[in-house]
Short mmCIF file of C-alpha atoms in Angstrom, two decimals:
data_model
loop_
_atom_site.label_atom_id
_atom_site.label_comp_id
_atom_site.label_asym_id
_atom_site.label_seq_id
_atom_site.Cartn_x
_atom_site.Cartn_y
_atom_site.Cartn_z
CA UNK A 83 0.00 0.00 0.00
CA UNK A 84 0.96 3.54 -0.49
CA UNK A 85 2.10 6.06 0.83
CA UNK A 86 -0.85 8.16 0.29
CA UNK A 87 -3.57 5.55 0.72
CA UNK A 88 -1.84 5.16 4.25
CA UNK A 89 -2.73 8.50 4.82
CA UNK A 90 -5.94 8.36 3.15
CA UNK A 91 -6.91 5.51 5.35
CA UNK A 92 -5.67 7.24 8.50
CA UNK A 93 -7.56 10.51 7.82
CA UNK A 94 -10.96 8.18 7.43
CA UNK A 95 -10.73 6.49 9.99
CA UNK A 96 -10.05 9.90 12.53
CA UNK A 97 -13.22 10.87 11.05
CA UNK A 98 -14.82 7.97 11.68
CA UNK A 99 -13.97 7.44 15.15
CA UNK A 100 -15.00 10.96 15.45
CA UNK A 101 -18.31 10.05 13.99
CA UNK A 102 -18.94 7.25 16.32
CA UNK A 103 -18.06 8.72 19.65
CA UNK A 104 -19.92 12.34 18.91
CA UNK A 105 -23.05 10.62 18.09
CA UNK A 106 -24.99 9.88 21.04
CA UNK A 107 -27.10 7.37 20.00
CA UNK A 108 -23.77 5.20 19.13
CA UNK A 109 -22.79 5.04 22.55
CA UNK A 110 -25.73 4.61 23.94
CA UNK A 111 -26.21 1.49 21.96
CA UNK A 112 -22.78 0.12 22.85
CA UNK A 113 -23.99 1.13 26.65
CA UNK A 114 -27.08 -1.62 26.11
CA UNK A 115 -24.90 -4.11 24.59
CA UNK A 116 -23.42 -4.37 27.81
CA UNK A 117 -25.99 -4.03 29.78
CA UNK A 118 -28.55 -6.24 28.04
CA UNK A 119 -25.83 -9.06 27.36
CA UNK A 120 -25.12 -8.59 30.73
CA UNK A 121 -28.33 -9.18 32.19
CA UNK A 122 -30.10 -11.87 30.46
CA UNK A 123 -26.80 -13.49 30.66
CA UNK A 124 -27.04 -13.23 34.81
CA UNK A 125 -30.68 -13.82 34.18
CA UNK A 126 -30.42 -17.41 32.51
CA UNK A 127 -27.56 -18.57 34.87
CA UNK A 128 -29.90 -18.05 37.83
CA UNK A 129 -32.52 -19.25 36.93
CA UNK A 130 -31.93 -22.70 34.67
CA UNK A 131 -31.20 -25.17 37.39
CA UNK A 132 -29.38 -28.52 37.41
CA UNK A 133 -30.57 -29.79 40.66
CA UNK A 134 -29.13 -33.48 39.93
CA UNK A 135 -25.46 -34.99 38.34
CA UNK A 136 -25.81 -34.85 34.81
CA UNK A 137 -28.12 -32.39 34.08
CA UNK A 138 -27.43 -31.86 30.67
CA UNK A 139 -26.94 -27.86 30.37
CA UNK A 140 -23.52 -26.37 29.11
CA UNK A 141 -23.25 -23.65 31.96
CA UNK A 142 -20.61 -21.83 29.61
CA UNK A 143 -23.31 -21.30 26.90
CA UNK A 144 -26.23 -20.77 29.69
CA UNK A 145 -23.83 -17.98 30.75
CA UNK A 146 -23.32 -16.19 27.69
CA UNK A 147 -26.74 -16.62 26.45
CA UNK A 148 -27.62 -12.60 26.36
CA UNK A 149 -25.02 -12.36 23.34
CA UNK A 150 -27.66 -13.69 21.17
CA UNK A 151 -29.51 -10.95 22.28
CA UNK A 152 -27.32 -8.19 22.62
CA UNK A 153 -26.42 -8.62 18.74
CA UNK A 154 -28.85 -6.23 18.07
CA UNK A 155 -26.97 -3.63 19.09
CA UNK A 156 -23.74 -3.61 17.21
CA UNK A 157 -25.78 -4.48 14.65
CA UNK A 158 -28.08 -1.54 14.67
CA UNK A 159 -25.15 0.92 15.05
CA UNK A 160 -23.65 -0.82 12.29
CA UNK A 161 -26.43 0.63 10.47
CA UNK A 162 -26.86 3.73 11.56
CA UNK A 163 -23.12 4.80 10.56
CA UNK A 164 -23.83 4.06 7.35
CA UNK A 165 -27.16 4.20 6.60
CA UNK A 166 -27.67 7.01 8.63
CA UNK A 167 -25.17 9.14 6.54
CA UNK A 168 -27.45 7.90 3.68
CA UNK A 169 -30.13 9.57 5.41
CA UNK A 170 -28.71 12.67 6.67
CA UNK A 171 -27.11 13.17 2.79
CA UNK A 172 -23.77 13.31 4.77
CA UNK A 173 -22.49 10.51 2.60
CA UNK A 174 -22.19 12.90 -0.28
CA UNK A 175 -19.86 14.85 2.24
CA UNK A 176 -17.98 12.27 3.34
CA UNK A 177 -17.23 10.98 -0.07
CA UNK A 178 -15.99 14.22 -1.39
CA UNK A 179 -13.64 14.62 1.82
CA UNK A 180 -12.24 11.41 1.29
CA UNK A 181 -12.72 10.25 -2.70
CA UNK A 182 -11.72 6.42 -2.42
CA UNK A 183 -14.75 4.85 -1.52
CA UNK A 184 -13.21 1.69 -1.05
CA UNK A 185 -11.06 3.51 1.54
CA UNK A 186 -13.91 5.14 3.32
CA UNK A 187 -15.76 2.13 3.82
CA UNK A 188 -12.77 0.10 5.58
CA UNK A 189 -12.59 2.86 8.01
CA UNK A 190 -15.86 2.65 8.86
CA UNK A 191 -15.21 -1.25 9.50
CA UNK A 192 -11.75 -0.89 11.31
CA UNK A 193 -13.51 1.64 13.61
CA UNK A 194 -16.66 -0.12 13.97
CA UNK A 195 -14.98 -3.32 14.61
CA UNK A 196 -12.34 -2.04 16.73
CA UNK A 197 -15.56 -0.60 19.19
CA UNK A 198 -17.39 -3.62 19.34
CA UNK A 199 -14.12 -5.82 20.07
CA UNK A 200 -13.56 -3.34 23.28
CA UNK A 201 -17.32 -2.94 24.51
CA UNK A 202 -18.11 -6.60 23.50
CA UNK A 203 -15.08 -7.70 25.45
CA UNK A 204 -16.45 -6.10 28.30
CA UNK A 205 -20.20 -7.26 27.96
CA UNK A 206 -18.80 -11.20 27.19
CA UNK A 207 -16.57 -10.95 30.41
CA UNK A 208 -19.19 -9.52 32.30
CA UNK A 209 -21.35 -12.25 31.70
CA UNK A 210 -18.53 -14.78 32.13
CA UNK A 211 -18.18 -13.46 35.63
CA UNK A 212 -21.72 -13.09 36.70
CA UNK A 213 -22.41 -17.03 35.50
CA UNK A 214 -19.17 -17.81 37.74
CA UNK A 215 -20.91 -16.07 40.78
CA UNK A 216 -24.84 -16.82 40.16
CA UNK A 217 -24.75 -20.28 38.41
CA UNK A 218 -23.32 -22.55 41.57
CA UNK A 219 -26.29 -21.20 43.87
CA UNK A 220 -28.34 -22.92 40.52
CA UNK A 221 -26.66 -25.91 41.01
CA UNK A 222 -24.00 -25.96 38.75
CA UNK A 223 -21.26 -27.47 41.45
CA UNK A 224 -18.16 -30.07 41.43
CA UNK A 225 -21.11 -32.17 43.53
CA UNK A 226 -22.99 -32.39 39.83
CA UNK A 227 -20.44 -32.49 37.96
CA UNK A 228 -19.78 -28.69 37.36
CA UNK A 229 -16.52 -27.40 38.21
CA UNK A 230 -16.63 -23.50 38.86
CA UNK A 231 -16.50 -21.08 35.48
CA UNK A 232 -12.87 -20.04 34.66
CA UNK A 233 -11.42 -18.23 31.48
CA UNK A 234 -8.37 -21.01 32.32
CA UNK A 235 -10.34 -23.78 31.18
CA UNK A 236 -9.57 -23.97 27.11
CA UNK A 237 -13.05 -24.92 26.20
CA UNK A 238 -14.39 -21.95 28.51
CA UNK A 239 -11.91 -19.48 27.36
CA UNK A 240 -12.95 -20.56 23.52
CA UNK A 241 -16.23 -19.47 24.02
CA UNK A 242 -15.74 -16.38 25.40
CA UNK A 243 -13.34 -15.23 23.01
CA UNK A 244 -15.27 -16.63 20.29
CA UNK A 245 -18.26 -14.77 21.66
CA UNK A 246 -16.91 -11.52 20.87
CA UNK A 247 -15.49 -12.48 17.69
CA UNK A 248 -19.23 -13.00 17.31
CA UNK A 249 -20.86 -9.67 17.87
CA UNK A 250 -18.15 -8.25 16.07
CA UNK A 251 -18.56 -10.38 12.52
CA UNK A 252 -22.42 -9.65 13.09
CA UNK A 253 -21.78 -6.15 13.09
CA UNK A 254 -19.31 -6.33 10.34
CA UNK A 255 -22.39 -7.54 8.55
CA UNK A 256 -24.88 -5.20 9.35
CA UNK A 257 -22.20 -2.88 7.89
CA UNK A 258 -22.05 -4.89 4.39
CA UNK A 259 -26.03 -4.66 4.13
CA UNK A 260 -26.65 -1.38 5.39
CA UNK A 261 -23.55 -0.09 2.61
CA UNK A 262 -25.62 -2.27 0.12
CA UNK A 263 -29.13 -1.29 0.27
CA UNK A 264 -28.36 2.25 1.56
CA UNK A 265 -31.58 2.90 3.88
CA UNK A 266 -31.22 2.27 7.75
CA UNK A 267 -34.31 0.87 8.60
CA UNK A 268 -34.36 -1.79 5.78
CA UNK A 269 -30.71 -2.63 6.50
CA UNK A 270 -31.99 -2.98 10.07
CA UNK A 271 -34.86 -5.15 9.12
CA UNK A 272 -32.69 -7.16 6.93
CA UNK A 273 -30.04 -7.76 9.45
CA UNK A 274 -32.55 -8.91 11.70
CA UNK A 275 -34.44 -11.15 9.26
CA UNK A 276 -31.00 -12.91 7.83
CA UNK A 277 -29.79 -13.64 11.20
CA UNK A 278 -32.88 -15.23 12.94
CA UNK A 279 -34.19 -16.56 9.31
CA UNK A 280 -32.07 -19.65 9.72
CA UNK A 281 -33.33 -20.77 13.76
CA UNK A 282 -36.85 -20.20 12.49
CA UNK A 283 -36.95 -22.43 9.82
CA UNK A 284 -34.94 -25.12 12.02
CA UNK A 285 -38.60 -24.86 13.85
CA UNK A 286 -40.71 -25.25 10.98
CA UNK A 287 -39.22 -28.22 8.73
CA UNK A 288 -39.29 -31.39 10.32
CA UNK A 289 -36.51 -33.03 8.27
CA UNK A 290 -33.65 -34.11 10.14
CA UNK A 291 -30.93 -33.69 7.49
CA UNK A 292 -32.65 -30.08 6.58
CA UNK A 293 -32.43 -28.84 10.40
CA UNK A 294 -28.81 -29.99 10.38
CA UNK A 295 -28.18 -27.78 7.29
CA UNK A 296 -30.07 -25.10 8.56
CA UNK A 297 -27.90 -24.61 11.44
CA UNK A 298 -24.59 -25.07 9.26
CA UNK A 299 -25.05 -22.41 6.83
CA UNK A 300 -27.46 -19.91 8.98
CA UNK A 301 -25.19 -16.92 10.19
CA UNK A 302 -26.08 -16.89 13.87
CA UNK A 303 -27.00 -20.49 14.51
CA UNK A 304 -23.51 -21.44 12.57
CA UNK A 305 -21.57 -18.58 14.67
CA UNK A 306 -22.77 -19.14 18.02
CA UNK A 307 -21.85 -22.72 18.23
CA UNK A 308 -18.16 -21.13 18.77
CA UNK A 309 -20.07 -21.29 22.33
CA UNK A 310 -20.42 -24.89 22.92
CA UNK A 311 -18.60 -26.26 25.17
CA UNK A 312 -19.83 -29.93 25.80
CA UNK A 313 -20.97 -32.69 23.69
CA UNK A 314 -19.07 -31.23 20.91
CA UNK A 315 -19.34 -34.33 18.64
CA UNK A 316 -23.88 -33.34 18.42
CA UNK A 317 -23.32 -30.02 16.77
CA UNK A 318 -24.06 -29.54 13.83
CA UNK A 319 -21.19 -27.88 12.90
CA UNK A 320 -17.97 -27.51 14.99
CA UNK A 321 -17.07 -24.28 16.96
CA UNK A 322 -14.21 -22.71 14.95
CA UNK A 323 -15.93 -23.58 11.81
CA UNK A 324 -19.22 -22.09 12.74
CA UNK A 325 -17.58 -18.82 13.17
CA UNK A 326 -16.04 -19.34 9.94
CA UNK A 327 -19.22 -19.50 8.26
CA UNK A 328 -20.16 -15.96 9.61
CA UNK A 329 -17.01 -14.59 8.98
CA UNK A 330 -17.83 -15.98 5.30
CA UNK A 331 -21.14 -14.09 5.39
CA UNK A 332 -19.73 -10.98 6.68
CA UNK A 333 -16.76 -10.73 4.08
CA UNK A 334 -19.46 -11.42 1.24
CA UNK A 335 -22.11 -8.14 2.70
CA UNK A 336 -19.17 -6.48 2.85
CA UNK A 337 -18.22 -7.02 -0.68
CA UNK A 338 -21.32 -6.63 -2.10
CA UNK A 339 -21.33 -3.36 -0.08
CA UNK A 340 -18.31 -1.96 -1.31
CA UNK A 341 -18.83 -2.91 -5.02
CA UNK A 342 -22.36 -0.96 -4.57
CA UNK A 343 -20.68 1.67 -3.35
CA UNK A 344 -17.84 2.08 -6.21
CA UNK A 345 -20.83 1.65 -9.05
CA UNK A 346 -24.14 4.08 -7.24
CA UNK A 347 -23.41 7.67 -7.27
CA UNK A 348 -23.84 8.37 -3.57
#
């Protein structure tokens, strides 16, 4: 890379970190990441119990079970920082401040992706730590088989990295759409749609082999199997290559994205 797209790339992505923490409603949303991931995380480890040995539950998962919920949020300010600027006409701005699209839409990722990776961090270790305080009082002790939560246990540690690798490929993707179809609100319904699409039709076909694909190629049901951490050899698709499968989904919105981008006058 040059010298000048160096620059170029620098100089986007000030602006875009600019964007992101001047905004309110951007950190407001990565406030209720936390908070929501958080919480129905802490709410799900107290309240599933395992009252006997071999209760069946994977308290790792139990405890990080409000990052399928918190998604929305990266998600939706994935959106908003581009499809907002769609909105607001600000694109045009930003496009004749910095004139290599394909430059200006990397920033917005790096940023973006750099964000989530902090507050997600945060939100997935949070919840880590609230299901190693609240889930023995559910029953999940050494007695049943449970030994206490710890980030030094591989499998454990696995699944909480992998969890924020997770909110930040799903907001990577919201990204791709929203650059794509250029309005906020149908990038936002679209996000939502594609990524519970996949779990709702698991519910509704009642072919084994179907269900199995389902949850292979879906984006979340694929990327949040990176949080399984027992019976390993059931899932439909392994951990490491379930998050591979979202990553795959991410890289092609944001390809799409940026080719729509380069050919659509802004």
């Amino acid at each position: 890379m040059s010298g000048v797209d160096v620059t170029g790339f620098r100089r986007a992505c000030r602006a875009e970190w600019t964007k992101l923490r001047t905004e309110a409603g951007h950190g407001w949303l990565m406030v209720a990441l936390v908070l929501v991931t958080v919480g129905v995380g802490a709410a799900v480890s107290a309240n599933v119990p395992c009252p006997a040995a071999g209760c069946g539950q994977d308290q790792v998962r139990l405890s990080l079970t409000g990052v399928s919920v918190g998604q929305v949020f990266p998600a939706i300010t994935a959106v908003l920082l581009m499809g907002g600027e769609y909105g607001t006409g600000l694109i045009r701005t930003t496009l004749v401040a910095l004139p290599g699209r394909g430059t200006v839409l990397a920033a917005k990722a790096t940023v973006l992706g750099g964000t989530v990776l902090a507050v997600g961090s945060v939100a997935v270790l949070a919840s880590a730590l609230a299901g190693h305080v609240l889930l023995p009082d559910a029953g999940y002790t050494p007695a049943h088989g449970y030994p206490p939560l710890s980030l030094a246990d591989g499998p454990t540690l696995r699944a909480t990295a992998g969890s924020v690798l997770y909110l930040v490929l799903v907001a990577l993707l919201a990204l791709g759409i929203a650059t794509a179809v250029r309005d906020a609100a149908v990038a936002a319904g679209s996000v939502l749609a594609l990524l519970h699409l996949f779990p709702l039709l698991s519910h509704v076909v009642t072919e084994p082999h179907l269900q199995r694909l389902l949850a292979r190629i879906g984006p979340m049901p694929a990327g949040l199997a990176i949080q399984a951490t027992t019976n390993l050899h059931r899932l439909p698709i392994g951990p490491w290559a379930g998050l591979g499968v979202l990553a795959l989904w991410a890289a092609a919105a944001l390809l799409v994205g940026g080719t729509v981008l380069r050919l659509r006058d802004a």
